[in-house]
Coordinates of C-alpha atoms in Angstrom, one line a residue:
X1 CA 46.3 -106.4 -5.5
X2 CA 44.4 -108.9 -3.5
X3 CA 45.7 -110.9 -0.6
X4 CA 45.6 -114.1 -2.6
X5 CA 47.6 -112.5 -5.4
X6 CA 50.2 -111.3 -2.9
X7 CA 50.6 -114.7 -1.3
X8 CA 50.9 -116.3 -4.7
X9 CA 53.6 -113.8 -5.6
X10 CA 55.6 -114.5 -2.4
X11 CA 55.4 -118.2 -3.0
X12 CA 56.8 -117.9 -6.5
X13 CA 59.5 -115.6 -5.3
X14 CA 60.4 -118.0 -2.5
X15 CA 60.6 -121.0 -4.9
X16 CA 62.7 -119.1 -7.5
X17 CA 64.9 -116.9 -5.3
X18 CA 64.5 -118.3 -1.7
X19 CA 68.1 -119.6 -1.4
X20 CA 69.6 -116.4 -2.8
X21 CA 67.5 -114.2 -0.5
X22 CA 68.5 -116.3 2.5
X23 CA 72.2 -116.1 1.6
X24 CA 71.9 -112.4 1.1
X25 CA 70.2 -112.1 4.5
X26 CA 73.1 -114.0 6.2
X27 CA 75.6 -111.7 4.5
X28 CA 73.7 -108.7 5.6
X29 CA 73.6 -109.9 9.2
X30 CA 77.3 -110.5 9.1
X31 CA 78.0 -107.1 7.7
X32 CA 76.0 -105.6 10.6
X33 CA 77.9 -107.7 13.1
X34 CA 81.2 -106.8 11.6
X35 CA 80.5 -103.1 11.7
X36 CA 78.7 -102.9 15.1
X37 CA 80.1 -105.9 16.9
X38 CA 83.2 -104.3 18.3
X39 CA 81.6 -100.9 18.6
X40 CA 79.2 -102.1 21.3
X41 CA 82.0 -101.7 23.9
X42 CA 81.4 -97.9 23.7
X43 CA 77.8 -97.6 22.3
X44 CA 75.1 -97.5 25.0
X45 CA 72.0 -97.1 22.8
X46 CA 69.4 -99.8 23.4
X47 CA 68.5 -99.8 19.7
X48 CA 72.0 -100.7 18.7
X49 CA 72.2 -103.5 21.2
X50 CA 68.8 -104.8 20.1
X51 CA 70.0 -104.8 16.4
X52 CA 73.2 -106.7 17.3
X53 CA 71.2 -109.2 19.3
X54 CA 68.7 -109.8 16.5
X55 CA 71.3 -110.2 13.8
X56 CA 73.5 -112.4 16.0
X57 CA 70.6 -114.9 16.4
X58 CA 69.1 -114.6 12.9
X59 CA 72.3 -115.2 11.1
X60 CA 72.5 -118.9 12.2
X61 CA 68.7 -119.4 11.5
X62 CA 69.0 -118.0 8.0
X63 CA 72.1 -120.0 7.2
X64 CA 70.5 -123.3 8.5
X65 CA 67.3 -122.8 6.5
X66 CA 69.4 -122.0 3.3
X67 CA 71.5 -125.1 3.8
X68 CA 68.3 -127.1 4.2
X69 CA 67.0 -125.8 0.9
X70 CA 70.3 -126.5 -0.9
X71 CA 70.1 -130.2 0.1
X72 CA 67.0 -130.6 -1.9
X73 CA 68.0 -128.6 -5.0
X74 CA 66.5 -130.3 -8.0
X75 CA 69.1 -131.9 -10.3
X76 CA 67.8 -133.4 -13.6
X77 CA 71.1 -134.9 -14.7
X78 CA 73.5 -135.9 -11.9
X79 CA 76.4 -136.3 -14.4
X80 CA 75.8 -132.8 -15.8
X81 CA 74.1 -130.7 -13.1
X82 CA 74.0 -127.5 -15.0
X83 CA 75.5 -124.1 -14.5
X84 CA 72.7 -122.8 -12.2
X85 CA 73.1 -125.9 -9.9
X86 CA 76.9 -125.4 -9.6
X87 CA 76.3 -121.7 -8.7
X88 CA 73.9 -122.8 -6.0
X89 CA 76.4 -125.3 -4.7
X90 CA 78.9 -122.5 -4.4
X91 CA 76.6 -120.9 -1.9
X92 CA 77.1 -123.8 0.6
X93 CA 80.7 -123.1 1.6
X94 CA 79.8 -119.4 1.6
X95 CA 77.1 -120.1 4.2
X96 CA 79.7 -122.1 6.2
X97 CA 81.9 -119.0 6.2
X98 CA 79.0 -116.9 7.5
X99 CA 78.5 -119.4 10.4
X100 CA 82.0 -118.4 11.6
X101 CA 80.5 -115.0 12.6
X102 CA 82.4 -111.7 12.3
X103 CA 85.8 -111.3 13.9
X104 CA 84.4 -108.5 16.1
X105 CA 81.7 -110.7 17.8
X106 CA 82.0 -114.4 18.6
X107 CA 79.7 -114.2 21.6
X108 CA 76.8 -111.9 22.2
X109 CA 76.8 -112.6 26.0
X110 CA 79.3 -114.1 28.4
X111 CA 77.1 -117.2 28.6
X112 CA 77.7 -118.0 24.9
X113 CA 81.3 -118.9 25.7
X114 CA 80.0 -121.8 27.8
X115 CA 78.6 -123.4 24.6
X116 CA 81.9 -124.1 22.8
X117 CA 81.6 -127.9 23.1
X118 CA 78.0 -127.8 21.9
X119 CA 78.9 -125.7 18.9
X120 CA 81.6 -128.2 17.9
X121 CA 78.8 -130.8 17.2
X122 CA 76.7 -128.2 15.4
X123 CA 79.6 -127.2 13.1
X124 CA 80.5 -130.8 12.5
X125 CA 77.0 -131.6 11.4
X126 CA 77.0 -128.4 9.2
X127 CA 80.3 -129.4 7.6
X128 CA 78.8 -132.8 6.7
X129 CA 75.8 -131.2 5.1
X130 CA 78.0 -128.8 3.1
X131 CA 80.1 -131.7 1.9
X132 CA 76.9 -133.5 0.7
X133 CA 75.8 -130.4 -1.2
X134 CA 79.2 -130.0 -2.9
X135 CA 79.2 -133.6 -3.9
X136 CA 75.7 -133.3 -5.4
X137 CA 76.4 -130.1 -7.2
X138 CA 79.9 -131.0 -8.5
X139 CA 80.5 -130.6 -12.2
X140 CA 84.0 -131.5 -13.4
X141 CA 83.5 -129.6 -16.6
X142 CA 82.6 -126.3 -15.0
X143 CA 85.4 -123.9 -13.8
X144 CA 83.1 -122.7 -11.1
X145 CA 83.5 -126.1 -9.3
X146 CA 87.2 -125.3 -8.8
X147 CA 86.1 -122.6 -6.3
X148 CA 84.4 -125.3 -4.1
X149 CA 87.6 -126.4 -2.4
X150 CA 89.2 -123.0 -1.4
X151 CA 85.8 -121.7 -0.2
X152 CA 85.2 -124.8 1.7
X153 CA 88.6 -124.6 3.4
X154 CA 87.9 -120.9 4.2
X155 CA 84.6 -121.9 5.7
X156 CA 86.2 -124.5 7.8
X157 CA 88.8 -122.0 9.1
X158 CA 86.2 -119.4 9.9
X159 CA 83.9 -121.9 11.7
X160 CA 86.7 -123.6 13.6
X161 CA 88.0 -120.2 14.6
X162 CA 84.7 -119.2 16.0
X163 CA 84.4 -122.5 18.1
X164 CA 88.0 -122.1 19.2
X165 CA 87.4 -118.6 20.3
X166 CA 84.4 -119.7 22.4
X167 CA 86.1 -122.7 23.9
X168 CA 89.4 -120.9 24.7
X169 CA 87.7 -118.3 27.1
X170 CA 86.9 -120.8 29.9
X171 CA 88.9 -123.8 28.9
X172 CA 88.4 -126.4 31.7
X173 CA 91.9 -127.8 30.8
X174 CA 93.5 -124.5 31.7
X175 CA 96.0 -124.8 34.5
X176 CA 98.9 -123.0 36.1
X177 CA 102.2 -124.5 35.2
X178 CA 105.8 -123.8 36.4
X179 CA 106.4 -122.2 33.0
X180 CA 103.5 -119.8 33.6
X181 CA 104.9 -118.9 37.0
X182 CA 108.4 -118.0 35.7
X183 CA 107.2 -116.4 32.4
X184 CA 107.3 -112.9 33.9
X185 CA 111.0 -112.9 34.2
X186 CA 111.3 -112.2 30.5
X187 CA 109.0 -109.2 30.5
X188 CA 111.7 -106.8 31.5
X189 CA 113.9 -107.9 28.6
X190 CA 111.0 -107.2 26.2
X191 CA 110.8 -103.6 27.3
X192 CA 114.6 -103.2 27.3
X193 CA 114.6 -104.3 23.6
X194 CA 112.8 -101.0 22.6
X195 CA 115.0 -98.2 21.4
X196 CA 115.3 -95.3 23.8
X197 CA 113.0 -93.0 21.8
X198 CA 109.9 -91.1 23.0
X199 CA 108.0 -92.2 19.9
X200 CA 107.7 -95.7 21.3
X201 CA 106.0 -94.5 24.5
X202 CA 102.5 -95.4 23.2
X203 CA 103.8 -98.8 22.1
X204 CA 105.2 -99.5 25.5
X205 CA 101.9 -98.4 27.2
X206 CA 99.9 -100.9 25.0
X207 CA 102.4 -103.6 25.7
X208 CA 102.5 -102.9 29.4
X209 CA 98.6 -103.0 29.5
X210 CA 98.7 -106.4 27.7
X211 CA 101.2 -107.9 30.2
X212 CA 99.2 -106.5 33.2
X213 CA 96.0 -108.1 31.7
X214 CA 97.8 -111.3 30.9
X215 CA 99.3 -111.5 34.4
X216 CA 96.0 -110.8 36.2
X217 CA 93.5 -112.5 33.8
X218 CA 90.6 -110.7 35.5
X219 CA 88.0 -112.8 33.7
X220 CA 89.2 -115.9 35.5
X221 CA 88.2 -115.8 39.1
X222 CA 90.7 -118.3 40.5
X223 CA 93.7 -117.5 38.4
X224 CA 96.9 -117.4 40.6
X225 CA 98.1 -113.9 41.0
X226 CA 99.8 -111.7 43.5
X227 CA 100.2 -107.9 43.2
X228 CA 103.9 -108.1 44.1
X229 CA 104.7 -108.6 40.4
X230 CA 102.9 -105.5 39.3
X231 CA 105.0 -103.4 41.7
X232 CA 108.0 -103.9 39.5
X233 CA 109.0 -100.8 37.6
X234 CA 108.4 -102.1 34.2
X235 CA 104.8 -103.2 35.1
X236 CA 103.7 -100.5 37.6
X237 CA 101.5 -97.5 36.7
X238 CA 101.7 -96.0 40.2
X239 CA 103.7 -93.0 39.0
X240 CA 101.4 -92.4 36.0
X241 CA 99.1 -89.3 36.0
X242 CA 95.4 -90.2 36.5
X243 CA 94.5 -89.7 32.8
X244 CA 97.3 -92.1 31.7
X245 CA 96.4 -94.6 34.4
X246 CA 92.8 -94.7 33.3
X247 CA 93.9 -95.1 29.7
X248 CA 96.0 -98.1 30.7
X249 CA 92.9 -99.5 32.4
X250 CA 90.8 -98.9 29.3
X251 CA 93.3 -100.9 27.2
X252 CA 93.3 -103.7 29.7
X253 CA 89.5 -103.9 29.7
X254 CA 89.7 -103.8 25.9
X255 CA 91.9 -106.9 26.0
X256 CA 89.3 -108.5 28.3
X257 CA 86.5 -107.5 26.0
X258 CA 88.3 -109.1 23.0
X259 CA 89.0 -112.3 24.9
X260 CA 85.4 -112.6 26.0
X261 CA 83.5 -111.5 22.9
X262 CA 85.8 -111.5 19.8
X263 CA 88.3 -113.7 17.8
X264 CA 91.2 -111.2 18.3
X265 CA 93.3 -113.6 20.6
X266 CA 93.2 -116.5 18.1
X267 CA 93.5 -114.4 15.0
X268 CA 97.0 -113.5 16.1
X269 CA 98.0 -117.1 16.8
X270 CA 100.3 -119.1 14.6
X271 CA 97.6 -121.2 12.9
X272 CA 95.5 -118.2 11.8
X273 CA 98.1 -115.7 10.8
X274 CA 97.9 -116.6 7.1
X275 CA 94.3 -117.7 7.0
X276 CA 93.2 -114.5 5.2
X277 CA 95.2 -115.4 2.1
X278 CA 92.5 -118.0 1.2
X279 CA 90.0 -115.2 0.8
X280 CA 91.9 -114.0 -2.3
X281 CA 90.2 -116.8 -4.3
X282 CA 86.8 -115.2 -3.8
X283 CA 87.5 -111.9 -5.5
X284 CA 86.5 -113.1 -9.0
X285 CA 83.1 -114.4 -8.4
X286 CA 79.6 -112.9 -8.1
X287 CA 77.9 -110.2 -6.1
X288 CA 77.4 -112.1 -2.9
X289 CA 81.0 -113.4 -3.0
X290 CA 82.2 -109.9 -3.6
X291 CA 80.3 -108.7 -0.6
X292 CA 81.9 -111.4 1.5
X293 CA 85.4 -110.6 0.2
X294 CA 84.9 -106.9 1.0
X295 CA 83.8 -107.8 4.5
X296 CA 86.8 -110.0 5.1
X297 CA 89.2 -107.4 3.7
X298 CA 87.6 -104.8 6.0
X299 CA 88.1 -107.1 9.0
X300 CA 91.7 -107.8 8.1
X301 CA 92.4 -104.1 7.7
X302 CA 90.9 -103.4 11.2
X303 CA 93.2 -106.0 12.7
X304 CA 96.2 -103.9 11.9
X305 CA 94.9 -101.1 14.1
X306 CA 94.1 -103.2 17.2
X307 CA 95.9 -103.4 20.5
X308 CA 96.7 -107.0 19.8
X309 CA 98.6 -106.1 16.6
X310 CA 100.8 -103.7 18.5
X311 CA 101.6 -106.4 21.1
X312 CA 102.5 -109.0 18.5
X313 CA 104.5 -106.5 16.4
X314 CA 106.5 -105.5 19.5
X315 CA 107.9 -109.1 19.6
X316 CA 109.6 -108.5 16.3
X317 CA 111.5 -105.2 16.8
X318 CA 114.5 -106.4 14.8
X319 CA 112.5 -106.0 11.6
X320 CA 113.0 -102.5 10.1
X321 CA 109.5 -102.3 8.8
X322 CA 108.1 -103.0 12.2
X323 CA 110.2 -100.3 13.8
X324 CA 108.8 -97.8 11.2
X325 CA 105.1 -98.8 11.5
X326 CA 104.9 -99.5 15.2
X327 CA 104.9 -95.9 16.5
X328 CA 102.2 -94.8 14.0
X329 CA 100.0 -97.8 14.8
X330 CA 100.5 -97.4 18.5
X331 CA 99.5 -93.7 18.4
X332 CA 96.4 -94.7 16.4
X333 CA 95.5 -97.3 19.0
X334 CA 95.9 -95.0 21.9
X335 CA 93.4 -92.6 20.3
X336 CA 90.7 -95.3 19.8
X337 CA 87.6 -95.2 21.9
X338 CA 87.3 -98.3 24.0
X339 CA 84.3 -97.5 26.1
X340 CA 81.6 -94.9 26.4
X341 CA 83.8 -92.7 28.7
X342 CA 80.6 -91.5 30.5
X343 CA 78.8 -92.1 33.7
X344 CA 75.1 -92.5 34.2
X345 CA 73.4 -89.9 36.3
X346 CA 70.2 -89.9 38.3
X347 CA 69.0 -87.5 41.0
X348 CA 66.6 -88.6 43.7
X349 CA 65.5 -85.0 44.3
X350 CA 64.4 -84.6 40.6
X351 CA 60.6 -83.8 40.8
X352 CA 60.0 -85.6 37.6
X353 CA 61.1 -88.8 39.3
X354 CA 58.9 -88.3 42.3
X355 CA 55.7 -86.8 40.8
X356 CA 55.6 -87.0 37.0
X357 CA 52.7 -89.3 35.8
X358 CA 52.5 -91.2 32.6
X359 CA 49.6 -90.8 30.2
X360 CA 46.8 -93.3 30.8
X361 CA 47.5 -95.7 27.9
X362 CA 51.2 -95.8 28.7
X363 CA 50.6 -96.2 32.5
X364 CA 48.2 -99.1 31.7
X365 CA 50.8 -101.0 29.7
X366 CA 53.5 -100.4 32.3
X367 CA 51.3 -101.4 35.2
X368 CA 50.5 -104.6 33.3
X369 CA 54.1 -105.6 33.4
X370 CA 54.8 -103.9 36.8
X371 CA 57.7 -101.9 35.2
X372 CA 56.4 -98.4 35.7
X373 CA 59.1 -97.2 38.1
X374 CA 61.9 -98.9 36.3
X375 CA 60.9 -97.4 33.0
X376 CA 60.6 -94.0 34.6
X377 CA 64.2 -94.2 35.9
X378 CA 65.4 -95.3 32.5
X379 CA 63.5 -92.4 30.9
X380 CA 64.9 -89.7 33.3
X381 CA 68.5 -90.9 33.7
X382 CA 71.2 -89.1 31.7
X383 CA 74.9 -89.7 30.8
X384 CA 77.7 -87.3 31.4
X385 CA 81.2 -87.4 30.0
X386 CA 83.9 -88.2 32.6
X387 CA 86.1 -85.2 33.0
X388 CA 89.8 -85.6 33.7
X389 CA 89.4 -84.0 37.1
X390 CA 87.2 -87.0 38.2
X391 CA 89.8 -89.5 37.1
X392 CA 92.4 -87.6 39.2
X393 CA 90.0 -87.5 42.1
X394 CA 89.4 -91.2 42.0
X395 CA 93.0 -92.2 41.5
X396 CA 94.3 -89.9 44.3
X397 CA 91.7 -91.1 46.8
X398 CA 92.3 -94.7 45.9
X399 CA 96.0 -94.1 46.6
X400 CA 95.2 -92.6 50.0
X401 CA 92.9 -95.6 50.8
X402 CA 95.6 -98.0 49.8
X403 CA 97.8 -96.8 52.7
X404 CA 95.2 -98.4 55.1
X405 CA 94.2 -101.3 52.9
X406 CA 97.7 -102.9 52.4
X407 CA 96.6 -105.1 49.5
X408 CA 93.9 -106.7 51.5
X409 CA 90.3 -107.2 50.1
X410 CA 88.3 -104.0 50.1
X411 CA 85.9 -104.5 53.0
X412 CA 85.1 -100.9 54.1
X413 CA 82.8 -98.3 52.7
X414 CA 83.6 -95.2 54.6
X415 CA 85.4 -96.3 57.8
X416 CA 88.9 -95.7 56.3
X417 CA 88.0 -92.1 55.4
X418 CA 86.6 -91.5 58.9
X419 CA 89.9 -92.8 60.4
X420 CA 92.0 -90.8 57.9
X421 CA 90.3 -87.5 58.8
X422 CA 89.9 -88.4 62.5
X423 CA 86.1 -87.7 62.5
X424 CA 84.7 -91.1 63.7
X425 CA 83.2 -89.4 66.8
X426 CA 80.7 -87.5 64.6
X427 CA 77.5 -89.4 65.2
X428 CA 75.8 -88.4 62.0
X429 CA 78.8 -89.5 59.9
X430 CA 79.3 -92.8 61.8
X431 CA 75.6 -93.8 61.6
X432 CA 75.5 -93.1 57.9
X433 CA 78.3 -95.5 57.3
X434 CA 77.2 -98.3 59.6
X435 CA 73.7 -98.7 58.1
X436 CA 73.1 -101.1 55.2
X437 CA 74.8 -100.2 52.0
X438 CA 71.7 -99.2 50.0
X439 CA 70.5 -97.0 52.8
X440 CA 73.9 -95.4 53.1
X441 CA 74.1 -94.6 49.4
X442 CA 70.7 -92.9 49.6
X443 CA 71.5 -90.9 52.7
X444 CA 74.8 -89.7 51.3
X445 CA 73.3 -88.9 48.0
X446 CA 70.6 -86.6 49.4
X447 CA 73.1 -85.0 51.8
X448 CA 75.5 -84.4 48.8
X449 CA 72.7 -82.8 46.8
X450 CA 71.8 -80.5 49.7
X451 CA 75.3 -79.4 50.3
X452 CA 75.9 -78.9 46.6
X453 CA 72.9 -76.5 46.5
X454 CA 73.9 -74.7 49.7
X455 CA 77.7 -74.6 49.7
X456 CA 78.7 -75.9 46.3
X457 CA 81.9 -74.5 44.8
X458 CA 84.0 -75.0 41.7
X459 CA 86.5 -77.3 43.3
X460 CA 87.3 -80.7 41.7
X461 CA 86.2 -82.4 44.9
X462 CA 82.8 -80.7 44.8
X463 CA 82.2 -81.5 41.1
X464 CA 83.5 -85.0 41.5
X465 CA 81.3 -85.6 44.6
X466 CA 78.2 -84.5 42.6
X467 CA 79.1 -86.8 39.7
X468 CA 79.8 -89.8 41.9
X469 CA 76.7 -89.2 44.0
X470 CA 74.4 -89.2 41.0
X471 CA 76.3 -92.2 39.5
X472 CA 75.9 -94.3 42.6
X473 CA 72.1 -93.6 42.6
X474 CA 72.1 -94.5 38.9
X475 CA 73.7 -97.9 39.7
X476 CA 71.3 -98.4 42.7
X477 CA 68.2 -97.6 40.6
X478 CA 69.2 -99.3 37.3
X479 CA 72.2 -101.5 37.9
X480 CA 71.7 -102.9 41.4
X481 CA 73.4 -106.1 40.6
X482 CA 76.7 -104.2 40.2
X483 CA 76.3 -103.1 43.8
X484 CA 75.5 -106.7 44.9
X485 CA 72.2 -105.5 46.3
X486 CA 69.0 -107.5 46.1
X487 CA 66.7 -105.1 48.0
X488 CA 67.6 -101.9 46.1
X489 CA 64.1 -101.4 44.5
X490 CA 62.3 -101.7 47.9
X491 CA 64.7 -99.3 49.7
X492 CA 64.7 -96.8 46.8
X493 CA 60.9 -96.7 46.6
X494 CA 60.7 -96.3 50.4
X495 CA 63.0 -93.3 50.2
X496 CA 60.9 -91.8 47.4
X497 CA 57.8 -92.3 49.5
X498 CA 59.5 -90.4 52.3
X499 CA 60.6 -87.5 50.0
X500 CA 57.3 -87.0 48.1
X501 CA 55.1 -85.4 50.8
X502 CA 58.1 -83.4 52.1
X503 CA 58.9 -81.9 48.7
X504 CA 55.3 -81.6 47.5
X505 CA 54.5 -78.8 50.1
X506 CA 57.6 -76.6 49.4
X507 CA 60.0 -75.7 46.6
X508 CA 63.4 -77.3 46.4
X509 CA 65.3 -74.5 48.0
X510 CA 63.0 -74.3 51.0
X511 CA 63.1 -78.1 51.4
X512 CA 66.9 -78.1 51.3
X513 CA 67.1 -75.3 53.8
X514 CA 64.9 -77.2 56.3
X515 CA 66.9 -80.4 56.0
X516 CA 70.0 -78.4 57.0
X517 CA 68.6 -76.9 60.2
X518 CA 69.3 -78.6 63.5
X519 CA 66.0 -77.5 65.1
X520 CA 63.7 -78.8 62.4
X521 CA 61.6 -81.8 63.3
X522 CA 60.2 -84.3 60.8
X523 CA 57.1 -86.5 61.1
X524 CA 57.4 -90.2 60.9
X525 CA 58.2 -91.5 57.4
X526 CA 55.5 -92.5 55.1
X527 CA 55.4 -96.3 55.0
X528 CA 54.9 -98.3 51.8
X529 CA 51.5 -99.9 51.3
X530 CA 53.1 -103.2 52.4
X531 CA 55.7 -102.5 55.1
X532 CA 58.7 -104.8 55.1
X533 CA 61.4 -105.8 57.4
X534 CA 63.8 -104.2 55.0
X535 CA 62.6 -100.6 55.6
X536 CA 61.3 -101.0 59.2
X537 CA 62.7 -98.4 61.6
X538 CA 64.5 -96.4 58.9
X539 CA 63.9 -92.6 59.2
X540 CA 65.3 -91.1 56.0
X541 CA 64.9 -87.4 56.6
X542 CA 66.3 -87.3 60.2
X543 CA 69.3 -89.3 59.1
X544 CA 70.0 -86.9 56.2
X545 CA 69.6 -84.0 58.6
X546 CA 72.2 -85.3 61.1
X547 CA 74.7 -86.0 58.3
X548 CA 74.2 -82.6 56.7
X549 CA 74.7 -80.8 60.0
X550 CA 77.9 -82.7 60.8
X551 CA 79.3 -82.0 57.3
X552 CA 78.5 -78.3 57.3
X553 CA 80.7 -77.8 60.4
X554 CA 83.8 -79.0 58.5
X555 CA 86.0 -76.7 56.4
X556 CA 87.2 -79.7 54.3
X557 CA 83.7 -81.2 53.8
X558 CA 84.1 -81.7 50.0
X559 CA 87.4 -83.6 50.5
X560 CA 85.7 -85.9 53.0
X561 CA 82.6 -86.3 50.8
X562 CA 84.6 -87.2 47.7
X563 CA 86.7 -89.6 49.7
X564 CA 83.6 -91.3 51.1
X565 CA 82.1 -91.7 47.6
X566 CA 85.3 -93.1 46.2
X567 CA 85.5 -95.6 49.1
X568 CA 81.9 -96.6 48.5
X569 CA 82.6 -97.0 44.7
X570 CA 85.7 -99.2 45.5
X571 CA 83.7 -101.3 47.9
X572 CA 81.0 -101.9 45.4
X573 CA 83.5 -102.5 42.6
X574 CA 85.3 -105.1 44.6
X575 CA 82.1 -107.0 45.7
X576 CA 80.6 -107.0 42.2
X577 CA 80.9 -110.4 40.5
X578 CA 83.3 -110.7 37.5
X579 CA 80.3 -111.8 35.4
X580 CA 78.5 -108.5 35.8
X581 CA 81.7 -106.5 35.0
X582 CA 82.2 -108.6 31.9
X583 CA 78.5 -108.2 30.9
X584 CA 78.8 -104.4 31.0
X585 CA 81.9 -104.4 28.7
X586 CA 79.6 -105.1 25.8
X587 CA 77.1 -102.4 26.7
X588 CA 79.4 -99.3 26.8
X589 CA 81.3 -100.1 29.9
X590 CA 81.1 -98.6 33.4
X591 CA 83.4 -96.5 35.6
X592 CA 82.9 -99.0 38.4
X593 CA 84.5 -101.7 36.1
X594 CA 87.6 -99.5 35.6
X595 CA 87.9 -99.1 39.4
X596 CA 87.5 -102.8 39.9
X597 CA 90.4 -103.5 37.6
X598 CA 92.6 -100.9 39.3
X599 CA 91.8 -102.6 42.6
X600 CA 92.4 -106.1 41.3
X601 CA 96.0 -105.2 40.5
X602 CA 96.4 -104.1 44.1
X603 CA 94.6 -106.9 45.9
X604 CA 96.1 -110.1 47.4
X605 CA 92.9 -112.2 47.2
X606 CA 94.7 -115.2 48.7
X607 CA 95.8 -113.1 51.7
X608 CA 99.3 -114.6 51.4
X609 CA 102.3 -113.1 53.3
X610 CA 105.1 -111.8 51.1
X611 CA 108.4 -113.3 52.3
X612 CA 110.9 -110.7 53.4
X613 CA 113.4 -111.9 50.8
X614 CA 110.9 -111.3 48.1
X615 CA 109.9 -107.7 49.1
X616 CA 110.4 -105.1 46.4
X617 CA 114.1 -104.0 46.2
X618 CA 116.5 -102.6 43.7
X619 CA 117.9 -106.1 43.1
X620 CA 117.1 -107.4 39.6
X621 CA 114.2 -109.8 39.4
X622 CA 115.5 -113.0 37.8
X623 CA 113.7 -116.0 36.3
X624 CA 114.7 -118.1 39.4
X625 CA 113.2 -115.4 41.7
X626 CA 109.9 -115.5 39.8
X627 CA 109.5 -119.3 40.2
X628 CA 110.6 -119.4 43.8
X629 CA 108.3 -116.4 44.6
X630 CA 105.2 -118.3 43.5
X631 CA 106.3 -121.3 45.5
X632 CA 106.8 -119.3 48.6
X633 CA 103.6 -117.4 48.3
X634 CA 101.3 -120.2 47.2
X635 CA 103.2 -123.2 48.4
X636 CA 104.6 -126.0 46.2
X637 CA 101.9 -127.2 43.8
X638 CA 101.8 -129.8 41.1
X639 CA 102.4 -128.0 37.8
X640 CA 99.3 -129.7 36.5
X641 CA 97.0 -128.8 39.3
X642 CA 93.8 -127.5 37.8
X643 CA 91.8 -124.5 39.1
X644 CA 88.1 -124.1 38.7
X645 CA 87.4 -121.1 36.4
X646 CA 84.5 -118.7 36.5

């Protein structure tokens, strides 16, 4: 078949079936988004994220082109358009429904939520076009025309729901009112309404996670909040085991993911609670309509097994059916996977990272884009499932650090550990903490690797230190924005340049042995081809040597090392912008984000003094206490005072 013949065939196909193919493409895109949209919170594969990104963008393009073609459908007799024209008109409201996107993905990125107002104009124009198409294709004698109205209403609901979901995330009219301030007083009564039965434990956990999220609103930077309220028995998780505390954090972050990227919050509002009934009109039409109906039914079914459903059903405990279904649904929700539950791992002493060369064609392409080192790090990094012992280690060390932090912003990255163990006089330890953060991470990582090889054991502190060490280097190498570092690439490359000649001349065991000896001297570090102020005067190997020698003299070295790593992780988590935490939620999630949320509940970011009469006590916390507490902590404010959001 010649090229001209192929082109001619494609043209004929486009003229005859172009509209149907475009509608099929939009339905296919929406099916992909419905299936994968909510799964991206725990899927880390680049191919999956690329597929979601492509379908998210292409859906609106396909729908717009299809609507454009529908506006110029040929109608020989306007009074009697014909059965085929009426069927084509039926596709217009169907396309409007597709433009409402799947319930599991309203926004691909955080930035999309800023475009809510712009999308109102786009949807308004689209609705006008759809109305024009329906008017042109209307045939009063055809029963198919009777489907125009219900499908059009369904399309309006889906489209308005999408715009509403975008606009509600960072609504500039959001403000803190007196009602918001005193709302917490009723939370205790909600929990007391549950029967005293262990089968409702999962339900209470989901509900508690929701109230903790709703109180903190971590995606809003300037939302009024004080950790005093979370200290109440019915809101606190201080007594929870580490696994359960991390599960609560997972659920909170899942609520945050839903608010930022899905329609879940508005789907459970009063307006939308019966919207799915309209979809019943679609079940008797053709293949494309059947596909859309199946998709909507799938999404409606999934809503019943969401955290939001458990929260909303918990408000109606007087209904016998709710009391029967709630424990089952809550147990199912608690078993759901809400993030990848893994940590990235990268080892600076990996010889492949230091010496492995790409083949010439690949190296040429990577050099062209100056991405050779970045791609090498992506290629060599791995992921490891988070063991329960690591969660326990992190939570326990955070509790110890909290004794010195006292709800203040997290500003230290090792000093509190040195004070706790009384080892500040150790010069190697002190110097490794006082240097710049990226240097400190590298020095501690190399020292941890050396001690793990020489004196590693099977303790939780040792295994946890190794995991956190490789995780922090992974963040430094591939996610430096989460560490709030702008010079990470330069510092990391300099450290690799210092390690390459040292490791090239000896095997790893010999190199590690030399770095642990006090009488071993090292030559001046190898400078980069273009020395910078960032790396000037930094002697990597001698600094590592001093730190290793100090740590080897301590019997509790692994407790100290693990505490240092947890403190560094907390410091990085606190400094990281909310935007970056939110961005990682749609790419599998990060351990550092869970630590950030745990810290957020324990941080008084306004540095306000808690009045003595409001300190935690056994006295019941009344509605009046709640309102006066906010006034004493934050001062009397106009109930309509607005706060700039993120």
